[in-house]
Coordinates of C-alpha atoms and ligand atoms in Angstrom, one line a residue:
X1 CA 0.0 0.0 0.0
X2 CA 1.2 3.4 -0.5
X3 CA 2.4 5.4 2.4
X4 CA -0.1 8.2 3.7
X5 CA 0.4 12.0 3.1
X6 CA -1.3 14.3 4.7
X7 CA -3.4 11.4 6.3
X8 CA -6.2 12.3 8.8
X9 CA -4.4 11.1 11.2
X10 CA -1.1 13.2 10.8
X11 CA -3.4 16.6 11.2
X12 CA -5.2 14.9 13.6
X13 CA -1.8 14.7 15.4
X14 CA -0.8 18.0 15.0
X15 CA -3.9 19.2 16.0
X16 CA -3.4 17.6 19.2
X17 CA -0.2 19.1 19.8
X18 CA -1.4 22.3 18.8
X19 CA -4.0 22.2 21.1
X20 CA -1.8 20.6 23.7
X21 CA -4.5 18.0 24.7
X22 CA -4.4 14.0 25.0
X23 CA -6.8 11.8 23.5
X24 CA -8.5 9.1 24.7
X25 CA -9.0 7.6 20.9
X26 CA -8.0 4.3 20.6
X27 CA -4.8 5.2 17.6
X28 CA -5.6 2.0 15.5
X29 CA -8.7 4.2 14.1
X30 CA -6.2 5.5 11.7
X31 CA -8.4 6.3 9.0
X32 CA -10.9 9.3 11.1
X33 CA -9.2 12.2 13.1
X34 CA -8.0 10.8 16.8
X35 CA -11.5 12.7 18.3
X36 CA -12.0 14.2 21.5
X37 CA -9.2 15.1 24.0
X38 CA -9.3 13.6 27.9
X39 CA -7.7 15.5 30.3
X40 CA -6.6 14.5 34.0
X41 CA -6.1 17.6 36.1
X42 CA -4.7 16.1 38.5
X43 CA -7.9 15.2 40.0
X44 CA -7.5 11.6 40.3
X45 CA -6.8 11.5 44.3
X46 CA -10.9 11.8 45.5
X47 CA -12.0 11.2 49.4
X48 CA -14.8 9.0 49.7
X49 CA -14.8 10.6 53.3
X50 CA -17.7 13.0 52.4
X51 CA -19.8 9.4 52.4
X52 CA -18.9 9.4 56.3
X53 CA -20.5 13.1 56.6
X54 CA -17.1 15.2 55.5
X55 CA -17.4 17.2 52.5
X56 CA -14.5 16.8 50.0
X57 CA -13.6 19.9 48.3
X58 CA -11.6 18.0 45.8
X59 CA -14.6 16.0 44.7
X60 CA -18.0 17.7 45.7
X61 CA -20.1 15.3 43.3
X62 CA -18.1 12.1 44.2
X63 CA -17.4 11.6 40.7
X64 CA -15.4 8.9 39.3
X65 CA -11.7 9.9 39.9
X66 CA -10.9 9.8 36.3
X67 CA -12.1 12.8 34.4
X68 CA -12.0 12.8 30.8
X69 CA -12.1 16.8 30.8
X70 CA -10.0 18.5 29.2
X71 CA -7.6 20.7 31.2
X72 CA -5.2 23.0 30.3
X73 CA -1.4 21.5 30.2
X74 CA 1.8 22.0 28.4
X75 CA 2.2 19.8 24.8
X76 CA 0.3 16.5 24.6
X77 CA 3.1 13.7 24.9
X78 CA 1.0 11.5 23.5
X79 CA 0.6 14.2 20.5
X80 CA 4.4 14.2 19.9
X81 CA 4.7 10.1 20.2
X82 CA 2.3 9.9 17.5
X83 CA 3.9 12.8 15.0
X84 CA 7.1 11.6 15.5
X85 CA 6.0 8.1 14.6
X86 CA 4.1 9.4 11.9
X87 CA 6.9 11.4 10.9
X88 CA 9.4 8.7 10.3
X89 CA 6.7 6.9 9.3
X90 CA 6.1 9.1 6.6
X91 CA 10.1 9.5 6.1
X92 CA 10.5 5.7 5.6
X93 CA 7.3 4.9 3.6
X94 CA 5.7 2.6 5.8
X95 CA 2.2 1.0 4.7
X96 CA -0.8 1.6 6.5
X97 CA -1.1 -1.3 8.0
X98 CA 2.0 -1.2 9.8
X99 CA 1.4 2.3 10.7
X100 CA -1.4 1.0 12.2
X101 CA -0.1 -2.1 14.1
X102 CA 3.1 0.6 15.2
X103 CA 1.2 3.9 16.8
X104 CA -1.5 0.9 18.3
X105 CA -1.1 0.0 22.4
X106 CA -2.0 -3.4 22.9
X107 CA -3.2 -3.5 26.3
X108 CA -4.4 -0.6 28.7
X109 CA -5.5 -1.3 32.7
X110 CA -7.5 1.5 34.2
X111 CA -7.3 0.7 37.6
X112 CA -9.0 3.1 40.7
X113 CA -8.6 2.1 44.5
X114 CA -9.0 3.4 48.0
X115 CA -6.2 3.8 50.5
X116 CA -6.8 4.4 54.0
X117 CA -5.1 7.7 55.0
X118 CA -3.0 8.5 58.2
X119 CA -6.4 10.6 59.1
X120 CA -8.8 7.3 59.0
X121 CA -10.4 9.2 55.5
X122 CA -10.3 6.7 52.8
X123 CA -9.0 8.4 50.1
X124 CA -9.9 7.0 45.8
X125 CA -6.3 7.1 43.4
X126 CA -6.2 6.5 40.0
X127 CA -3.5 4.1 38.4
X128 CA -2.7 3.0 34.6
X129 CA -0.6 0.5 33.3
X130 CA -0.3 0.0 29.2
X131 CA 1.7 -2.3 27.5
X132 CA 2.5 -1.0 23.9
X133 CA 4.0 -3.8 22.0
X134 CA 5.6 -7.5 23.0
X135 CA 6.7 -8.3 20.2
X136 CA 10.5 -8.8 21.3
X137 CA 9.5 -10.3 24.8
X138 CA 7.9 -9.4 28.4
X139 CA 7.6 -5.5 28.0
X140 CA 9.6 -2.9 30.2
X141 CA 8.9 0.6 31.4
X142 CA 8.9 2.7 34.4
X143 CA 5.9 3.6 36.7
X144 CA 5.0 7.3 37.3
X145 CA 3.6 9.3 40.3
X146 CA 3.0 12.5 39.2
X147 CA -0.4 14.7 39.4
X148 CA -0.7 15.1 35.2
X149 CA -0.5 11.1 34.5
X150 CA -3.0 10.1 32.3
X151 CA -3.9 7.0 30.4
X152 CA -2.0 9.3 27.3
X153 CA 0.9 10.0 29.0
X154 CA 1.1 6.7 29.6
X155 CA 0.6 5.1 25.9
X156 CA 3.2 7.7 24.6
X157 CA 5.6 6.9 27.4
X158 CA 5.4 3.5 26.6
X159 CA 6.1 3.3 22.7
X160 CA 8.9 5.4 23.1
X161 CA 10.0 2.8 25.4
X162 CA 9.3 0.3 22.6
X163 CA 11.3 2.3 20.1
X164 CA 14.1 2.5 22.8
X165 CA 14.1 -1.2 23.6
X166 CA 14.8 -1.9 20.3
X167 CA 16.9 0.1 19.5
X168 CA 19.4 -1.0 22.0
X169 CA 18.7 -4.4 21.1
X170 CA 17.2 -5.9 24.2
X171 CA 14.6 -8.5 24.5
X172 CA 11.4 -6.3 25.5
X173 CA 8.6 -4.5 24.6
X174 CA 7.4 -1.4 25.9
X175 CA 5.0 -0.6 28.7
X176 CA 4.2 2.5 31.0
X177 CA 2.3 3.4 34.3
X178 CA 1.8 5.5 37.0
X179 CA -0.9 6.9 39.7
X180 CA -2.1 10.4 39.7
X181 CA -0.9 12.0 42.4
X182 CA 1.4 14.3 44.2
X183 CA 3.6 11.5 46.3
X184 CA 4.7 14.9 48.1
X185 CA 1.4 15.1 49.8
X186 CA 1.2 11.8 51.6
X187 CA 3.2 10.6 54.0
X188 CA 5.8 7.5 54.2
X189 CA 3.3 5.4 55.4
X190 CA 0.6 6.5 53.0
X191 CA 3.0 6.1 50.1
X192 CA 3.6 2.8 51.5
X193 CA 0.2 1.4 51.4
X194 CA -1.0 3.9 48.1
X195 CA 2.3 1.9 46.1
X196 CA 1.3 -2.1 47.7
X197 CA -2.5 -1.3 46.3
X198 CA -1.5 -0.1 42.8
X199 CA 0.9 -2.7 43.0
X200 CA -1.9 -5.7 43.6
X201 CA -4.4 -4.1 41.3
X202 CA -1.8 -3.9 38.3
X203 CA -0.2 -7.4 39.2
X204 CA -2.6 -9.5 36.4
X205 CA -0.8 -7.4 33.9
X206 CA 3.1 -7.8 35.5
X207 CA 5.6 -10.4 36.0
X208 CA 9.0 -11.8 35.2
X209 CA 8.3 -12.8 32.0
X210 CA 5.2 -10.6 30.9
X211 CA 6.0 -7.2 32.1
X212 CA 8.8 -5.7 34.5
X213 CA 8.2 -2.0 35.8
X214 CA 11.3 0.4 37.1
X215 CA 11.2 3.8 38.5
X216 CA 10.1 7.0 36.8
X217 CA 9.2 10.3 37.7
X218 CA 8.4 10.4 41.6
X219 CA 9.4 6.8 42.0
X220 CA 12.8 5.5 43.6
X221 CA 14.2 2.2 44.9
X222 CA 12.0 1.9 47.7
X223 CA 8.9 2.4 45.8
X224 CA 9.8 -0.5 43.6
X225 CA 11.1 -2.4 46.8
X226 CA 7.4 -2.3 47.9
X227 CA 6.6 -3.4 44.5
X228 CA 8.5 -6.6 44.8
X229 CA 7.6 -7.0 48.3
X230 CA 3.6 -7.0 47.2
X231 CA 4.3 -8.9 44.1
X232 CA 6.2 -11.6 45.8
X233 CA 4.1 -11.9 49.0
X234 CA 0.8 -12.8 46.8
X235 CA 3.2 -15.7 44.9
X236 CA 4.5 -16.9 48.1
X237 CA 8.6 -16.4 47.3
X238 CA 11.1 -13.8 46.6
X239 CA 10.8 -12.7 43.1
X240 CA 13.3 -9.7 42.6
X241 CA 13.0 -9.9 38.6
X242 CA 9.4 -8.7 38.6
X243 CA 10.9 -5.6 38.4
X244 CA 14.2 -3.4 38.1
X245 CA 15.5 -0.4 40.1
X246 CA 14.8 -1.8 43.3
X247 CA 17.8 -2.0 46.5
X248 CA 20.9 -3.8 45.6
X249 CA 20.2 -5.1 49.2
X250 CA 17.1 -6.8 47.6
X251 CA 18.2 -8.4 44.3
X252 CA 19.1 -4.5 43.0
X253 CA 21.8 -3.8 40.5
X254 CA 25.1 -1.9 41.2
X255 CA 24.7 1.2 38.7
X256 CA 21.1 1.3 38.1
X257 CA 20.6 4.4 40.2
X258 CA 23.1 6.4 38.5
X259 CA 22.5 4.7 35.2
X260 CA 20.6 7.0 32.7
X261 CA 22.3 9.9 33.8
X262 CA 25.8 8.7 33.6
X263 CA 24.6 7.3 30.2
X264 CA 23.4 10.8 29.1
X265 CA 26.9 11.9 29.8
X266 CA 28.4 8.8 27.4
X267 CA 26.4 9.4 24.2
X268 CA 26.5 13.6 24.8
X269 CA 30.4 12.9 25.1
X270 CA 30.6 10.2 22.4
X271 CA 28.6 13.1 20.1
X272 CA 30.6 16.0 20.6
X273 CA 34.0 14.3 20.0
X274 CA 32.2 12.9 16.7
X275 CA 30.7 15.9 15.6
X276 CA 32.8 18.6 17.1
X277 CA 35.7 17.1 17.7
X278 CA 35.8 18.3 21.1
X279 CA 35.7 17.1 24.8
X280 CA 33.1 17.3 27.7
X281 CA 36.2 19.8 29.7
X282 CA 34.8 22.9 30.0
X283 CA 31.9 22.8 28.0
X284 CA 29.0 24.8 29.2
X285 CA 25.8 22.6 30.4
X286 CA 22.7 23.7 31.6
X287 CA 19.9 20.7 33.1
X288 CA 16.2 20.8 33.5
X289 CA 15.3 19.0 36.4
X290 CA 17.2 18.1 39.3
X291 CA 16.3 14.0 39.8
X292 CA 17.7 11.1 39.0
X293 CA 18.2 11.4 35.8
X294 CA 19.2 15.5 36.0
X295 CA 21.3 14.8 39.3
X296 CA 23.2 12.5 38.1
X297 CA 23.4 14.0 34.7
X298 CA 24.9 16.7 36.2
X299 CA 27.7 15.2 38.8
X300 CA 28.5 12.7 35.9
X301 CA 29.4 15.5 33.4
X302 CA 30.9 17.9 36.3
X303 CA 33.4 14.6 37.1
X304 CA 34.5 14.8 33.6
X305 CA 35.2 18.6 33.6
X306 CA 31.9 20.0 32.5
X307 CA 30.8 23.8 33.9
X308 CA 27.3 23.0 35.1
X309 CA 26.0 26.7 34.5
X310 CA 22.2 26.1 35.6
X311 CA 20.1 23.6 37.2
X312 CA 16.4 23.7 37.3
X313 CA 13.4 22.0 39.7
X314 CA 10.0 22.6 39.7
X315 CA 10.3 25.8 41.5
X316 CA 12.4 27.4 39.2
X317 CA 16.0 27.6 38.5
X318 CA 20.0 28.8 39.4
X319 CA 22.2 29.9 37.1
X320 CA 26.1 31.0 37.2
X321 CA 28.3 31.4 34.4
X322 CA 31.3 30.5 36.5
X323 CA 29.5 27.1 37.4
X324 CA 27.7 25.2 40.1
X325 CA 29.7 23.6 42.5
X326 CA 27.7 20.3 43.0
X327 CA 28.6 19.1 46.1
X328 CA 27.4 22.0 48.0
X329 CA 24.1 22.3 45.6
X330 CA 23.7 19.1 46.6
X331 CA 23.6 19.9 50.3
X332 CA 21.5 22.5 49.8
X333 CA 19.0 20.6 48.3
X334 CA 19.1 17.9 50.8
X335 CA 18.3 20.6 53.3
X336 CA 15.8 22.7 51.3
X337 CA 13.9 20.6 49.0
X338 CA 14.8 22.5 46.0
X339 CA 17.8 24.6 44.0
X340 CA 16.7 27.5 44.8
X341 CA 18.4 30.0 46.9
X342 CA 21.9 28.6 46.5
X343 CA 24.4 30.9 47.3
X344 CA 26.3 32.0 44.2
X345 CA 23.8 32.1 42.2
X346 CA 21.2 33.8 40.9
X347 CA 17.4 32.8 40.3
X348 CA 16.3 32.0 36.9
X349 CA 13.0 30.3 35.4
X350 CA 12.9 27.2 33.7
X351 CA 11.9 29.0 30.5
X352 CA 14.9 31.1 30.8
X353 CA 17.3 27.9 31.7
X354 CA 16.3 26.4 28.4
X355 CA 17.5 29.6 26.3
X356 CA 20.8 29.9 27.8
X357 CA 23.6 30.5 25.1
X358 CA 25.5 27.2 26.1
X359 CA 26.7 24.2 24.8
X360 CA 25.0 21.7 26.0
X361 CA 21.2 21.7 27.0
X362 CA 19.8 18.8 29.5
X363 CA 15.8 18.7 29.4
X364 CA 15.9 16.1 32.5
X365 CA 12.2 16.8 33.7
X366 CA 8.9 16.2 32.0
X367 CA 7.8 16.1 28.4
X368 CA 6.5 18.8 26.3
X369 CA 8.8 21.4 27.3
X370 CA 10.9 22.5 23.6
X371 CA 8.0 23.6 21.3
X372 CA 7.4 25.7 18.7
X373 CA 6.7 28.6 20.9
X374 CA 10.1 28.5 21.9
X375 CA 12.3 26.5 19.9
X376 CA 13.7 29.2 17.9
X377 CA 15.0 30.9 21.7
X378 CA 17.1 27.9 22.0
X379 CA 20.5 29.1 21.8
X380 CA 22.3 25.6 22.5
X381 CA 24.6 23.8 20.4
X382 CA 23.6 20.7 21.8
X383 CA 20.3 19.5 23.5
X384 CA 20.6 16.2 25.0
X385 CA 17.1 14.6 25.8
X386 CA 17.2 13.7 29.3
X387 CA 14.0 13.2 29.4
X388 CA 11.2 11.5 27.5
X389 CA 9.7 13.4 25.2
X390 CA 11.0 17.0 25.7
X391 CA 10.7 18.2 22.0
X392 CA 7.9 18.4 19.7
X393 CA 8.4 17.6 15.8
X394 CA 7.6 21.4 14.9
X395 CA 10.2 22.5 17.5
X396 CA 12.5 19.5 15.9
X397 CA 12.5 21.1 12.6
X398 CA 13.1 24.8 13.9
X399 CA 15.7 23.4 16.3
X400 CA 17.6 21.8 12.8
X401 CA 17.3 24.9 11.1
X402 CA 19.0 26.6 13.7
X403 CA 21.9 23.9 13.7
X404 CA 20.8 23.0 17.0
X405 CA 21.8 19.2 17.3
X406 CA 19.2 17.3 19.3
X407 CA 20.1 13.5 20.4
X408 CA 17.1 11.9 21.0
X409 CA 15.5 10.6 23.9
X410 CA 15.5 6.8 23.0
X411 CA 19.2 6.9 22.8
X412 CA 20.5 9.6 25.3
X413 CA 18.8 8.5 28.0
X414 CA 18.9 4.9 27.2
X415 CA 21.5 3.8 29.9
X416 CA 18.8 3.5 32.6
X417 CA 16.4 0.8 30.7
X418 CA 20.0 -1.2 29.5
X419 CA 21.3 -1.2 33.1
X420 CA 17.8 -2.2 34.5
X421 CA 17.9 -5.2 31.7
X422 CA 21.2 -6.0 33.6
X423 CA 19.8 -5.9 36.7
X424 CA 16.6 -8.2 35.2
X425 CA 19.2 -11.0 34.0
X426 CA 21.3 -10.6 37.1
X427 CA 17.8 -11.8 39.0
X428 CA 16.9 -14.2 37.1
X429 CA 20.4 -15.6 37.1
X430 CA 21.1 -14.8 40.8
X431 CA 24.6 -14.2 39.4
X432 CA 26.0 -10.7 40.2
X433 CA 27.9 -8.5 38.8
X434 CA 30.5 -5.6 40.0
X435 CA 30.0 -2.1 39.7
X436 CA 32.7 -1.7 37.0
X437 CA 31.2 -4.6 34.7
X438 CA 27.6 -3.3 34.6
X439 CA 29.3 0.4 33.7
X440 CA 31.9 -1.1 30.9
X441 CA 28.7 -3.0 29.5
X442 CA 26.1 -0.2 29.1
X443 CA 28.6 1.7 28.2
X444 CA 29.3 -0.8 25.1
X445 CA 25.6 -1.2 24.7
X446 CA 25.1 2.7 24.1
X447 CA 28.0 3.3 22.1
X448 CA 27.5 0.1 19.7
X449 CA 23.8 1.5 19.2
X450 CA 25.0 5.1 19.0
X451 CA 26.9 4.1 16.2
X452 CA 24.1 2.0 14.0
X453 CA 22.6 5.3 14.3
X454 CA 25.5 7.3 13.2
X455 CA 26.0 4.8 10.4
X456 CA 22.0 5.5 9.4
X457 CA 22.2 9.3 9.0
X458 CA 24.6 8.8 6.8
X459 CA 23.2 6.3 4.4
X460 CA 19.8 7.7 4.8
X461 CA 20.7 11.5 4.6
X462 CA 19.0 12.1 8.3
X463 CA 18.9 13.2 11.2
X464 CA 19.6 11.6 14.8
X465 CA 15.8 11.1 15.8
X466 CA 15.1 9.9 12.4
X467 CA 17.6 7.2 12.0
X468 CA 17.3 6.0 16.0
X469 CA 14.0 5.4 14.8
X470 CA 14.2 3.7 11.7
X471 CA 17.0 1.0 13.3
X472 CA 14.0 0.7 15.8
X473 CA 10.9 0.0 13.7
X474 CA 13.1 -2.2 11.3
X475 CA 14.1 -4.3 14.2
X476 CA 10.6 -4.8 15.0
X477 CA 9.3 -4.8 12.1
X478 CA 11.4 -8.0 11.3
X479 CA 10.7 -9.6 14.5
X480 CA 6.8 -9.1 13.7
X481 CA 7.6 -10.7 10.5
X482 CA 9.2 -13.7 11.8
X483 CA 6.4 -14.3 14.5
X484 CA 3.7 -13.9 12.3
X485 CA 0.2 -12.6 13.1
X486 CA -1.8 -15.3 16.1
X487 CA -3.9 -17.0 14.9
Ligands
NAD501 P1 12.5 12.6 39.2 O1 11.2 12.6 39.8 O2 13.6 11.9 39.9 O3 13.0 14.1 38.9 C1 12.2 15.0 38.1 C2 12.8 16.4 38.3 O4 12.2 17.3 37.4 C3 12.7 17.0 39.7 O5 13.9 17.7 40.0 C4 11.5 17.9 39.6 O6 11.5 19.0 40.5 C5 11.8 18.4 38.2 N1 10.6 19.0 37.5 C6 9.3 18.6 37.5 N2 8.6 19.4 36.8 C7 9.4 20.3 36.3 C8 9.2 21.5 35.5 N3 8.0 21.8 35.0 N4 10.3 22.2 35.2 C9 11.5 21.9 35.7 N5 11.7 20.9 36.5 C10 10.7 20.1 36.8 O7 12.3 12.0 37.7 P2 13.5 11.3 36.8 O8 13.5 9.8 37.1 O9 14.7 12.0 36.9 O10 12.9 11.5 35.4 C11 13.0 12.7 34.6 C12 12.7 12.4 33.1 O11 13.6 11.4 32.7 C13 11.3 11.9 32.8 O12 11.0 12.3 31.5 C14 11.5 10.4 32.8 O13 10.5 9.7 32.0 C15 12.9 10.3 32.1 N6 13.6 9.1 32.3 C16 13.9 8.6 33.6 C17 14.6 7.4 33.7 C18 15.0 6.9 35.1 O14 15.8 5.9 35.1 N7 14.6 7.5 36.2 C19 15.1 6.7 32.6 C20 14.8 7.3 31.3 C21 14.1 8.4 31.2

């Protein structure tokens, strides 16, 4: 069949990312505009106390938790999985039908529980889990606590996990989750019991061998400790493999916590020696997001000579030209909960952190955050996507007009998901490695990868994005071939 121009779809797409809402529309209804937009404002955490005589602000009606409103929010990362698929789609001729089968998530949970709160109120959350395609085994993606997830968020988040898998050649498909809510707002214990509820209401869907979760965005180790604990408790034995990230104390992997971001500062090195023929020393750096991955981002490049000029969180940001000294940052943190007000430096928003004139520019936070609107303030030689998602396909296009070079998410920050496959064979081996091994093989695994992809923009007369995804889709592609369609 002959590949779609123009398709409804494609200004479906951009539509969607124009209007910066997600959609609920199943993506396999290729052939009519994706319809209607669902919004989660952050409303999924309900009390069912006003049943026991309180009145809940948050929930006067007692609605179900999950809204399908729209809300207002930055760029639709579900919007920007689907262009850039189509994109490259588009790029690489695809037919329909594999269009179809590609942008389509094969499974999606919905899942909505109460938790008993520290106060007695029993309070309703909102959880997803979505597995996008299995094709090359169990599928593999992080799990989300954040007040914007929705079951969009989620889809996008898991293809691009897909796309990544492949691309570094590992044995799994790509899946996503989270809960909606603020894990700020509840205490340790609340966490606690919010995490072992998700945990049993999404265990059909996870497993060894079917689908292993790993920290994301307001998840750490001892989230996915609880995890395993839950998981394991309802089997009856220890099974560490059901998911990555987790305590080296409890089956964890050395590395794995420092993983993406130290892998960010491979391929961003690797990249500027091959395109600019220069080092990380001295070069100018400024990071979104002051996490895991933006932390460690940041220490990883500063231990290699890098001048970490700003550092954002979600209160805003720090900036001095002379650079951060991260020891003492850190400290500060530790003690304040966030960047700001670090001595030395002054205060800076996270808009203006993204148009500093420096050389390398670290989007560690949330998606949706280089578009069009300001794309052409980027002032960057480099952006390297910390994140997933950070950069729409209009702001893609500006951004390579400008000569801004962007290495794409499914490669830069690729280190965490290759360490965390580690850290799965390690457990179901219950052979362990040292430190040094799991570094010197993710660092292989990157660089081997990072390569194919060089090798592609040359033969195909592309750019980075373009050719990570290509090697991707081809991979899968092949392997769908192979299998065949059941039954
Ligand atoms: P995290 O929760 O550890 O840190 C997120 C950071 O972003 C925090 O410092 C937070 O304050 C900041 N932040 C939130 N909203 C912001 C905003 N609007 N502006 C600026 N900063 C903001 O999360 P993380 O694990 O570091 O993940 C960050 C990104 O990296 C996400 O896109 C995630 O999907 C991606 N990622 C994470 C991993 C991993 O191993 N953790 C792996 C690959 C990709």
């Amino acid at each position: 069949m002959a590949k779609q121009k123009n398709s409804p779809a494609a200004e479906a797409i951009e539509q969607l990312a124009h209007n910066g809402a997600d959609s609920t529309a199943n993506p396999a209804a290729i052939s009519a505009p994706l319809p209607g937009s669902e919004q989660t404002p952050g409303s999924g955490q309900t009390s069912l106390a006003g049943q026991a005589g309180n009145f809940d602000e948050e929930n006067p009606s007692g609605e179900t938790p999950y809204d399908p409103a729209p809300a207002p929010r930055r760029v639709s990362a579900y919007a920007v999985a689907l262009g850039q698929l189509e994109r490259v789609s588009d790029f690489m001729n695809l037919e329909d039908d594999m269009r179809v089968y590609l942008r389509t998530c094969q499974r999606e949970l919905i899942v909505h529980f109460p938790v008993q709160m520290d106060n007695g109120a029993i309070r309703m959350f909102t959880g997803f889990r979505v597995h996008h395609n299995m094709t090359k085994g169990p599928t593999k993606g992080g799990i989300r606590y954040h007040p914007d997830v929705t079951l969009d968020e989620c889809r996008a988040l898991a293809m691009w996990m897909t796309w990544k898998c492949a691309l570094m050649n590992l044995p799994y498909g790509g899946a996503k989750g989270g809960v909606i809510v603020d894990p700020a707002t509840l205490s340790k214990r609340e966490l606690e019991k919010m995490t072992r509820r998700y945990a049993t209401e999404i265990s059909p869907f996870i497993g060894p061998e079917r689908d292993i979760p790993a920290p994301d965005v307001g998840t750490n180790a001892q989230v996915m400790a609880w995890i395993m604990d839950t998981y394991s408790m309802h089997i009856g034995y220890s099974i560490p493999a059901v998911i990555t990230g987790k305590p080296v104390a409890i089956g964890g992997t050395l590395g794995r916590e420092s993983a993406t971001g130290l892998g960010v500062t491979y391929i961003t090195r690797a990249i500027m020696k091959q395109r600019f023929g220069r080092s990380l020393e001295d070069a100018s750096v400024a990071i979104q997001g002051f996490g895991n991955v933006g932390g460690w981002t940041a220490r990883t490049m500063h231990e290699r000579g890098a001048r970490i000029v700003a550092i954002s969180d979600k209160f805003g940001g720090i900036y001095n030209p002379r650079g951060l000294d991260l020891r003492q940052l850190q400290n500060h943190v530790q003690e304040t909960g966030t960047v700001l007000g670090y001595n030395g430096s002054e205060t800076i928003s996270n808009s203006e952190l993204l148009e500093l004139d420096v050389d390398v520019l670290v989007p560690a936070a949330l998606e949706g955050q280089i578009t069009k609107q300001n794309a052409h303030k980027v002032r960057a030689t480099i952006i390297a996507e910390g994140a997933n998602g950070p950069t729409t396909p209009e702001a893609d296009q500006i951004l390579a007009d400008n000569g801004v070079l962007v290495i794409p998410d499914i490669i830069c920050n690729a280190g965490g998901v290759v360490v965390s496959y580690f850290e799965w064979v390690q457990g179901l081996q219950s052979f362990f490695w040292n430190e040094g091994e799991v570094r010197r093989q993710m660092e292989r695994t990157l660089l081997d990868n990072l390569d194919a992809v060089i090798g592609t923009t040359t033969r195909r007369k592309c750019d980075l994005r373009t050719a990570a995804y290509i090697i991707a889709i081809e991979r899968i592609e092949e392997a769908m071939r192979l299998r065949g369609f059941y039954p």
